[in-house]
PDB file of C-alpha atoms in Angstrom:
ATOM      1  CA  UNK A 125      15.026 -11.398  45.532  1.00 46.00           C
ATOM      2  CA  UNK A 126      13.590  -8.394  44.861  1.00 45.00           C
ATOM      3  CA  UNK A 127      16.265  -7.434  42.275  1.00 42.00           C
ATOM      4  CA  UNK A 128      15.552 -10.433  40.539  1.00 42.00           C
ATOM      5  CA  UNK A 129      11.692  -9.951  40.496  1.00 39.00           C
ATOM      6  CA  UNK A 130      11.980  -6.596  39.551  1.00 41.00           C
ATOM      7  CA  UNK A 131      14.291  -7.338  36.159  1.00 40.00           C
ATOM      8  CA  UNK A 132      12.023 -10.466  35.664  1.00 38.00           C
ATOM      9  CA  UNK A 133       9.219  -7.643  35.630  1.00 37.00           C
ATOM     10  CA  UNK A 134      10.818  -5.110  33.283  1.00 39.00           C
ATOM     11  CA  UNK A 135      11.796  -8.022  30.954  1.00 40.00           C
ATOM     12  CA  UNK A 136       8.539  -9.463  30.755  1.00 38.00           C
ATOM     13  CA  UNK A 137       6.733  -5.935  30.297  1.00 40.00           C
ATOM     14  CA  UNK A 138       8.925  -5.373  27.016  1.00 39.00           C
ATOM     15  CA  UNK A 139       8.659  -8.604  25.262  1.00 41.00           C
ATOM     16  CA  UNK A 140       4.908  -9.539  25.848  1.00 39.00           C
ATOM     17  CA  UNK A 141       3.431  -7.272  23.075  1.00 39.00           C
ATOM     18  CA  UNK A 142       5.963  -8.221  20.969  1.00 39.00           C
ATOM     19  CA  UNK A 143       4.686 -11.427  19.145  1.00 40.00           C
ATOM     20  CA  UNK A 144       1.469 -12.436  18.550  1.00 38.00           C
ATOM     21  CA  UNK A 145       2.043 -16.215  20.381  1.00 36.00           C
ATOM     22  CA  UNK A 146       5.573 -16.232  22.256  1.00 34.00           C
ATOM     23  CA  UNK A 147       7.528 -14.034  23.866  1.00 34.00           C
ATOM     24  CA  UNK A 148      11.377 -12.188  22.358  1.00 37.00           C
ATOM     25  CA  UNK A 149      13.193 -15.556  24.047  1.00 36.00           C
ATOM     26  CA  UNK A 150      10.817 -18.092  22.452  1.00 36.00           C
ATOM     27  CA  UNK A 151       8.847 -16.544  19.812  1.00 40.00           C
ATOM     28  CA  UNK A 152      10.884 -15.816  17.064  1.00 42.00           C
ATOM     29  CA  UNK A 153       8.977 -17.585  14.530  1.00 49.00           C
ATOM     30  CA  UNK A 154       5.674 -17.165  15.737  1.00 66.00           C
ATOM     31  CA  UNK A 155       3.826 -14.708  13.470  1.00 85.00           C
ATOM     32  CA  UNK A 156       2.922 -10.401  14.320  1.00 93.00           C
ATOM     33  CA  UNK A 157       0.526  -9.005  13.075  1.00 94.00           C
ATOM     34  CA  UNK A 158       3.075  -7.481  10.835  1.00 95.00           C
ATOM     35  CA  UNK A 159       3.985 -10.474   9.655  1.00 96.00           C
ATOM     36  CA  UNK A 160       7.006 -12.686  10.192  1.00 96.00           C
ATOM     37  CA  UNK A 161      10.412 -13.921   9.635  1.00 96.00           C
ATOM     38  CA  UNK A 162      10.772 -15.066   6.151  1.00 96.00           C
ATOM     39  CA  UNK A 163      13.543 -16.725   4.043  1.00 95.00           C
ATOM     40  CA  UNK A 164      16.242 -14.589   1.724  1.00 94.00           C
ATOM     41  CA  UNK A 165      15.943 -17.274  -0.633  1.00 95.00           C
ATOM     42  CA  UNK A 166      12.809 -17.011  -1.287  1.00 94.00           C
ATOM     43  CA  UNK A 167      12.525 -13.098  -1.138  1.00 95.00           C
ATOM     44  CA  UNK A 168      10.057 -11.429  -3.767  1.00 92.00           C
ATOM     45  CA  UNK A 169      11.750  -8.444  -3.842  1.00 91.00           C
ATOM     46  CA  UNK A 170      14.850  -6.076  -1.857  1.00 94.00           C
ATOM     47  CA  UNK A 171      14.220  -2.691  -0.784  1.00 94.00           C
ATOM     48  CA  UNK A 172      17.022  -0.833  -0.130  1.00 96.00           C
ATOM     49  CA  UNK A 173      16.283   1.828   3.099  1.00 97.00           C
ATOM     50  CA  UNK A 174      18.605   4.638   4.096  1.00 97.00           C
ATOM     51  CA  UNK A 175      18.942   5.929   7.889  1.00 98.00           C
ATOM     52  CA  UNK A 176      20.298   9.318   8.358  1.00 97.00           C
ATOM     53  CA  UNK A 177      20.021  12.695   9.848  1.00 97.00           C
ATOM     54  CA  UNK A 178      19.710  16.145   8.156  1.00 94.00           C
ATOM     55  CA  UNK A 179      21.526  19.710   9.234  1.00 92.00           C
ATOM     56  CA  UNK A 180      18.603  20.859  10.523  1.00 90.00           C
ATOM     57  CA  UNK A 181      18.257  18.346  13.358  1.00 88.00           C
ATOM     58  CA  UNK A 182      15.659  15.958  10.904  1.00 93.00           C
ATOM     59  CA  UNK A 183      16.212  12.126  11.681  1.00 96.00           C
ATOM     60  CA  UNK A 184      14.559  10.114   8.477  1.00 94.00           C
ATOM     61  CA  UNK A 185      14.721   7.136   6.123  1.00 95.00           C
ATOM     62  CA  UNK A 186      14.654   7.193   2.840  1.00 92.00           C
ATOM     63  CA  UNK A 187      12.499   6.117   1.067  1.00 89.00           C
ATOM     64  CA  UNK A 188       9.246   7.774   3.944  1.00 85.00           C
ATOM     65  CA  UNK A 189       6.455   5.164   3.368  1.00 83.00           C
ATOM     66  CA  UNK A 190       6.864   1.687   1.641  1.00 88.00           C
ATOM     67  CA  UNK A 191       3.656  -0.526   0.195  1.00 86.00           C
ATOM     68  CA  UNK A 192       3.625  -4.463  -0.180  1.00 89.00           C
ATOM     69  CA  UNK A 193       1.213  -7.194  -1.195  1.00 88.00           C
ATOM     70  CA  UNK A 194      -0.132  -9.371   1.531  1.00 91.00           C
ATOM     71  CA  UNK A 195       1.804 -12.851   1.169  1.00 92.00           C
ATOM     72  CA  UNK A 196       5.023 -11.036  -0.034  1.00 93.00           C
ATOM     73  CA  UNK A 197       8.354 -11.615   1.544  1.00 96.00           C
ATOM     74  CA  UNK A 198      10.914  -8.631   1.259  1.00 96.00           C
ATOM     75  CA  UNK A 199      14.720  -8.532   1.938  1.00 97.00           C
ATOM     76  CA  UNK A 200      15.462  -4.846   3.586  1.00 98.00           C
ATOM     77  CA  UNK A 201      19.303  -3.729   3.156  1.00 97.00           C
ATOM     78  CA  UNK A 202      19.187  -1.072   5.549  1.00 98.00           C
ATOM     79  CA  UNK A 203      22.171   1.321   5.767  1.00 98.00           C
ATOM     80  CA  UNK A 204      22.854   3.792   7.820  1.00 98.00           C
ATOM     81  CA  UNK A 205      24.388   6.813   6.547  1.00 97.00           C
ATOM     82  CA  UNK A 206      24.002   9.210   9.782  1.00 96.00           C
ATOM     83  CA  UNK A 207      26.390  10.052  12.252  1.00 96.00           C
ATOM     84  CA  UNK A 208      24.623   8.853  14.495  1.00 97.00           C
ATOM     85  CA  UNK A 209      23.206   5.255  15.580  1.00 96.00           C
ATOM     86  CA  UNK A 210      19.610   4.327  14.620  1.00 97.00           C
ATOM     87  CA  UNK A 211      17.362   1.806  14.382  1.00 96.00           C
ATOM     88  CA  UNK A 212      14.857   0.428  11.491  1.00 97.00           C
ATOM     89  CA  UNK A 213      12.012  -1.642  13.451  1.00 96.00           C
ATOM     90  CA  UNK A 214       9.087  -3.191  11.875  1.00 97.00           C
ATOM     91  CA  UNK A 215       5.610  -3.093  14.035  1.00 96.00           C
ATOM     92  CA  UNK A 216       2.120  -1.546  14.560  1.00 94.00           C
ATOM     93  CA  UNK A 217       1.878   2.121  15.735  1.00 92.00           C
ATOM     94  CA  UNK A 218       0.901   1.203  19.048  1.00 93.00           C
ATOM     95  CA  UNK A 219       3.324  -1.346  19.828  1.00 93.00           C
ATOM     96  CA  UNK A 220       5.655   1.017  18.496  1.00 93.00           C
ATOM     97  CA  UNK A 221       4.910   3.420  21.026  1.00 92.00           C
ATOM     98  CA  UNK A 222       4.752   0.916  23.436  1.00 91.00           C
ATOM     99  CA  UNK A 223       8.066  -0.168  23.316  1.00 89.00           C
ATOM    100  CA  UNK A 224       9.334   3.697  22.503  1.00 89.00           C
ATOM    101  CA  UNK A 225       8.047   4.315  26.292  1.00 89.00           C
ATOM    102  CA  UNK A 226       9.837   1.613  27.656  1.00 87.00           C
ATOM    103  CA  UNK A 227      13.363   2.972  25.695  1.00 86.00           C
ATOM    104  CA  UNK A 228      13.056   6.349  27.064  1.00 83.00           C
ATOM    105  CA  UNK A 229      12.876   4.997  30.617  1.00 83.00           C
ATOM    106  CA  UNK A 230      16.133   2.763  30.313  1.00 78.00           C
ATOM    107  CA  UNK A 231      18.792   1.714  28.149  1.00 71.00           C
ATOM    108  CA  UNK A 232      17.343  -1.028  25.732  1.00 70.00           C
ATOM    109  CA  UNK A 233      18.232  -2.713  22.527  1.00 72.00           C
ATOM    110  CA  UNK A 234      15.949  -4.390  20.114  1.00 66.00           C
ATOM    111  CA  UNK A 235      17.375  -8.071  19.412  1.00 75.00           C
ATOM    112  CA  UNK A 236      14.255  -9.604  17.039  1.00 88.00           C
ATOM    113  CA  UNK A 237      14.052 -10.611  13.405  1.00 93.00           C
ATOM    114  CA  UNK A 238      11.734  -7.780  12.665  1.00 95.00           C
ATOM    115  CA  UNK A 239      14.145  -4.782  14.116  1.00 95.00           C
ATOM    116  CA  UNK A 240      18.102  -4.450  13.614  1.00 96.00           C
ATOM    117  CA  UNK A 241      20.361  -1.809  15.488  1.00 95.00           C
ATOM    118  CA  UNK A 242      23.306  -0.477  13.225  1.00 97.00           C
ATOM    119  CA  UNK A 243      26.466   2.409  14.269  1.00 97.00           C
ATOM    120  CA  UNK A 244      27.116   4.970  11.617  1.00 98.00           C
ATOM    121  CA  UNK A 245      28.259   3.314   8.176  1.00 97.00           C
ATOM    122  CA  UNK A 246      26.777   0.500   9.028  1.00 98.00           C
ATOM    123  CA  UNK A 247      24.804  -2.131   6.821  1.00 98.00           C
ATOM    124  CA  UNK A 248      21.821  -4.857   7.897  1.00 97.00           C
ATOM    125  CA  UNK A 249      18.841  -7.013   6.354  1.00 97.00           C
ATOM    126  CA  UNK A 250      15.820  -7.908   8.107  1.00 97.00           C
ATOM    127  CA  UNK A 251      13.972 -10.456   5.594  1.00 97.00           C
ATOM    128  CA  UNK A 252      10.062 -10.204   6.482  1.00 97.00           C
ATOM    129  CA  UNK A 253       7.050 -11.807   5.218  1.00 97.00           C
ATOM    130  CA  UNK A 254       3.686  -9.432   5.235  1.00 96.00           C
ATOM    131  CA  UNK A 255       1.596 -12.206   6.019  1.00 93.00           C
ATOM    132  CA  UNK A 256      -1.773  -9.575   6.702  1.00 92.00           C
ATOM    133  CA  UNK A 257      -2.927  -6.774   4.981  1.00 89.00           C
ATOM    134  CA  UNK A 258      -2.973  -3.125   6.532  1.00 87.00           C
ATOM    135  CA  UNK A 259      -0.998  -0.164   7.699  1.00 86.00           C
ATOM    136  CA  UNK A 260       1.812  -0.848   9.924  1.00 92.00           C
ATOM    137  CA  UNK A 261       4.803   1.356  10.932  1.00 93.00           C
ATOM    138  CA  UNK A 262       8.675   1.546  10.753  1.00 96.00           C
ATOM    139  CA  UNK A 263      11.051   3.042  13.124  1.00 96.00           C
ATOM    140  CA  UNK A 264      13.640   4.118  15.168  1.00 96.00           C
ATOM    141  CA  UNK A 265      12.631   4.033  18.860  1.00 95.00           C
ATOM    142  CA  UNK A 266      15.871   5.132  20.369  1.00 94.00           C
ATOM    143  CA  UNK A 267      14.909   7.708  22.410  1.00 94.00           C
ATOM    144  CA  UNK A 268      14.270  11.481  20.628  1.00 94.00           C
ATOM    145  CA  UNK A 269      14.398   9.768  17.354  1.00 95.00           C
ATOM    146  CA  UNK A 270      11.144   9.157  16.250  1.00 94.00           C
ATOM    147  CA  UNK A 271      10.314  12.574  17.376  1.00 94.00           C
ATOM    148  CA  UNK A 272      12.908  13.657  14.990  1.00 94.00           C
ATOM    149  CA  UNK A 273      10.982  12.374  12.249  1.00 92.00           C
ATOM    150  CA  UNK A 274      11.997   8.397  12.192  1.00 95.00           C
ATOM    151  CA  UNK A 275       9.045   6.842  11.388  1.00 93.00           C
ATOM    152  CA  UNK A 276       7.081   5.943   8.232  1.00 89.00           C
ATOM    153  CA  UNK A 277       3.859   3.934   7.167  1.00 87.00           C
ATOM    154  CA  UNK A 278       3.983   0.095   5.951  1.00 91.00           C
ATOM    155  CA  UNK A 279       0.463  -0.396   3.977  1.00 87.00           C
ATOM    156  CA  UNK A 280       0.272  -4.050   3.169  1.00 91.00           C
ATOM    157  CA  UNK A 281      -2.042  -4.779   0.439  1.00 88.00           C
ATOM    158  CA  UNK A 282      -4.216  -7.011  -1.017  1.00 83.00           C
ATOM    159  CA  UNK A 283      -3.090  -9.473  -3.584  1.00 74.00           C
ATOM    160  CA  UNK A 284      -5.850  -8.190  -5.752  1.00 73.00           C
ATOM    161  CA  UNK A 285      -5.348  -4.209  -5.474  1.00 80.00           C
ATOM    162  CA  UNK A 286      -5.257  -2.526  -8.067  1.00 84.00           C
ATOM    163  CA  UNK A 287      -3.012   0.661  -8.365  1.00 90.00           C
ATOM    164  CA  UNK A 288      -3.981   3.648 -10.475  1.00 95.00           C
ATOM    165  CA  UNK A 289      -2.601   6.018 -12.359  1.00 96.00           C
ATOM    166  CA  UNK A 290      -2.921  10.003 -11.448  1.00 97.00           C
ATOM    167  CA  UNK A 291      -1.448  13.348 -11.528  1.00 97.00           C
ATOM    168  CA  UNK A 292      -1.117  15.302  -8.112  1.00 97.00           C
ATOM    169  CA  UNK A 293      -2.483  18.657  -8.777  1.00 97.00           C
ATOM    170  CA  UNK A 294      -2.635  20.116  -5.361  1.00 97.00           C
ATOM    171  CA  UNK A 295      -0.809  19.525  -2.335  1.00 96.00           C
ATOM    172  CA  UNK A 296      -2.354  20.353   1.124  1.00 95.00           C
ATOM    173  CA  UNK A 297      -0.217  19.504   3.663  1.00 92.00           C
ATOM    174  CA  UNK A 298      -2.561  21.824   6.483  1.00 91.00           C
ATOM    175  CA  UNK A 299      -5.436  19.414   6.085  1.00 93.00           C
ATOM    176  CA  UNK A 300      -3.821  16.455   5.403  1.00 92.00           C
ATOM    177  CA  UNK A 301      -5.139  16.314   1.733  1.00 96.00           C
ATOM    178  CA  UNK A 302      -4.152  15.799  -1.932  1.00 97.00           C
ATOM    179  CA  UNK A 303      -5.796  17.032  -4.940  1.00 97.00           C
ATOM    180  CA  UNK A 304      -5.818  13.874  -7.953  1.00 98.00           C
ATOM    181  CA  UNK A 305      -6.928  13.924 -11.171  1.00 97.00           C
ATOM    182  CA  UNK A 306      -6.598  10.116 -12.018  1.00 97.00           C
ATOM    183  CA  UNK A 307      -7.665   7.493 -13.876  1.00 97.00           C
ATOM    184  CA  UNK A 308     -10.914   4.886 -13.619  1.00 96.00           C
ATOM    185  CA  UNK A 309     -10.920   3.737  -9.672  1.00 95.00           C
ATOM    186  CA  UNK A 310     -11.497   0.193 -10.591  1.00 91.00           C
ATOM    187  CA  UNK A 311     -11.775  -1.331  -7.147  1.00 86.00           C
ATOM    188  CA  UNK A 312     -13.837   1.743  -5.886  1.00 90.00           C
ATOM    189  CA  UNK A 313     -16.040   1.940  -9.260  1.00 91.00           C
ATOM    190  CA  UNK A 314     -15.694   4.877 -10.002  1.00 94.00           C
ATOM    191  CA  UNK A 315     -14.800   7.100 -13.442  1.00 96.00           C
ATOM    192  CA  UNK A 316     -11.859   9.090 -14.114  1.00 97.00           C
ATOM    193  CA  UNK A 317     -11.949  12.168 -12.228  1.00 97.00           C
ATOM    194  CA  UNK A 318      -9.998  14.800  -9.846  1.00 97.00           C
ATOM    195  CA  UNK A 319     -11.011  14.620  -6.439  1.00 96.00           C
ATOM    196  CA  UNK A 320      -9.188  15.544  -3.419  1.00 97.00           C
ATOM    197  CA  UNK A 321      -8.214  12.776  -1.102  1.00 96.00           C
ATOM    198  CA  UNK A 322      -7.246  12.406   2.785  1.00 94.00           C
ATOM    199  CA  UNK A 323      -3.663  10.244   2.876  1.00 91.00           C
ATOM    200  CA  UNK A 324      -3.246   7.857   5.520  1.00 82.00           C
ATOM    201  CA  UNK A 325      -0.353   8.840   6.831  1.00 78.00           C
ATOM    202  CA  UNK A 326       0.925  12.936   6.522  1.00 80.00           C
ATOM    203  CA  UNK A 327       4.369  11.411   5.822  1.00 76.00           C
ATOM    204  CA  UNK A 328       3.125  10.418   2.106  1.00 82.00           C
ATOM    205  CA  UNK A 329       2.517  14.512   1.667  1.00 87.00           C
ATOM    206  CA  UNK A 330       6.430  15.131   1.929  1.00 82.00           C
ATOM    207  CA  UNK A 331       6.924  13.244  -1.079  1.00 82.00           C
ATOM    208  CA  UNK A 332       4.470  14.546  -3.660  1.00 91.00           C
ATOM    209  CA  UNK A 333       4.441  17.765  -5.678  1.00 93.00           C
ATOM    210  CA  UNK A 334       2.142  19.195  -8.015  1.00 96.00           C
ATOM    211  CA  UNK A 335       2.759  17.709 -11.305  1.00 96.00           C
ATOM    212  CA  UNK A 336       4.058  14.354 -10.138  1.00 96.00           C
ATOM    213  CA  UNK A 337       2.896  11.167 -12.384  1.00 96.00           C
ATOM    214  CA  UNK A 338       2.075   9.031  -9.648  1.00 94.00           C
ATOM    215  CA  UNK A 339       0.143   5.016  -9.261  1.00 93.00           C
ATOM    216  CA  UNK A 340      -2.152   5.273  -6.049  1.00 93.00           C
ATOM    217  CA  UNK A 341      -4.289   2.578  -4.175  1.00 91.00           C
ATOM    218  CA  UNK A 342      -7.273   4.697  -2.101  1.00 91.00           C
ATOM    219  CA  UNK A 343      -9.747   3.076  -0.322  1.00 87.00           C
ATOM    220  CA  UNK A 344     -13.035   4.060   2.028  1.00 87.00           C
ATOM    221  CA  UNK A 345     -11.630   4.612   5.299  1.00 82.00           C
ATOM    222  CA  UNK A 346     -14.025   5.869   7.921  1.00 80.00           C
ATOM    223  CA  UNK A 347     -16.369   7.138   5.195  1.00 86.00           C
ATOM    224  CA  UNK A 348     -13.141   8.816   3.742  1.00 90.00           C
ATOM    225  CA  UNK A 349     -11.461   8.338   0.262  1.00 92.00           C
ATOM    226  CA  UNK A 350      -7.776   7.858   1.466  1.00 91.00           C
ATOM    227  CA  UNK A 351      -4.660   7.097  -0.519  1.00 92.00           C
ATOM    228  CA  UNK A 352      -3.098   4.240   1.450  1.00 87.00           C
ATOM    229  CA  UNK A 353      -0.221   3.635  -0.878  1.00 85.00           C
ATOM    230  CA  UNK A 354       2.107   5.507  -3.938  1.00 87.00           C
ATOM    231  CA  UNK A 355       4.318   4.281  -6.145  1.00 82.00           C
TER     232      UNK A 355
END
């Protein structure tokens, strides 16, 4: 009996934060806050992501941060070109973490339409609608990996944002801040300009150099111009 509460207990404590109204066994259509399950056939777009490891030890994907448009459904072919397995999972930070505590203390595999699991060479899709705007998180949560540098941010849009146009003069990865000189900010009113801006996630400084031609979405966060998303 108390075998069988215990596993009820561990199983329970794993899928709860899961989804947003059911649980991993019942929920599978019920929507996250990242979203939810959507339909190949009816995919906007497919973005190819690439799992691997480095020679120095770094675990990453490729490409480090992605942006969508609230509403859009996207068909991720995820390979993974390590030598090693890994996982791509689709969530908030925190649940993230949440369920990267649980892995380290035993031997779990995701099995939900927002994660898949793949051994070296291999090749999956997840096909996910971004139903809400905001900054989510992918990841490997195998244990060691996202310490390793598996992890990236998902900013989800508004239909309506506009992107902007902008060339990165400076590069501060110490502060956590990038140096723009841009166009008009249309949906912040404001003129053409450099300025120096925070980034929402320090994973967006790895890929930008001084001199890249970039299209940017910042917003007020926290009193804060932030880039939120790069393209």
């Amino acid at each position: 009996m108390n075998k069988i509460l215990s596993t009820t207990l561990i199983a329970t404590l794993f899928a709860a934060p899961a989804f947003a109204g059911g649980t991993h066994g019942g929920g599978h259509h019920d929507e996250m806050e990242v979203g939810k399950p959507g339909d190949a056939a009816h995919a906007d777009r497919e973005v190819v992501v690439i799992m691997k490891e480095t020679d120095d030890g770094e675990m990453l994907f490729e490409p480090a941060n992605l942006s969508f448009s609230a509403g859009e459904t996207v068909k991720f072919v995820i390979t993974n070109e390590g030598e090693l397995e890994h996982e791509f999972v689709l969530d908030t930070p925190e649940r993230n973490v949440h369920h990267k505590e649980l892995m380290a203390k035993m031997d779990m595999e995701h099995d939900d339409p927002n994660s898949v699991r793949l051994d070296p060479g291999a090749t999956g899709e997840i096909v996910w609608t971004f139903s809400n705007a905001g900054t989510f998180e992918f990841a490997c949560l195998i244990p060691g990996h996202y310490e390793s540098g598996m992890h990236g941010p998902v900013t989800v849009l508004q239909g309506d944002t506009t992107f902007t146009a902008g060339m990165v003069k400076k590069v501060d990865p110490k502060s956590g801040k990038v140096t723009i000189k841009h166009e008009e900010l249309v949906d912040l009113d404001m003129p053409a300009m450099t300025m120096v801006f925070r980034v929402a996630d320090d994973a967006m400084l790895d890929q930008l150099k001084a001199g890249d031609a970039i299209e940017f979405v910042a917003q007020r966060i926290k009193g804060k111009l932030t880039v939120v998303a790069v393209k």
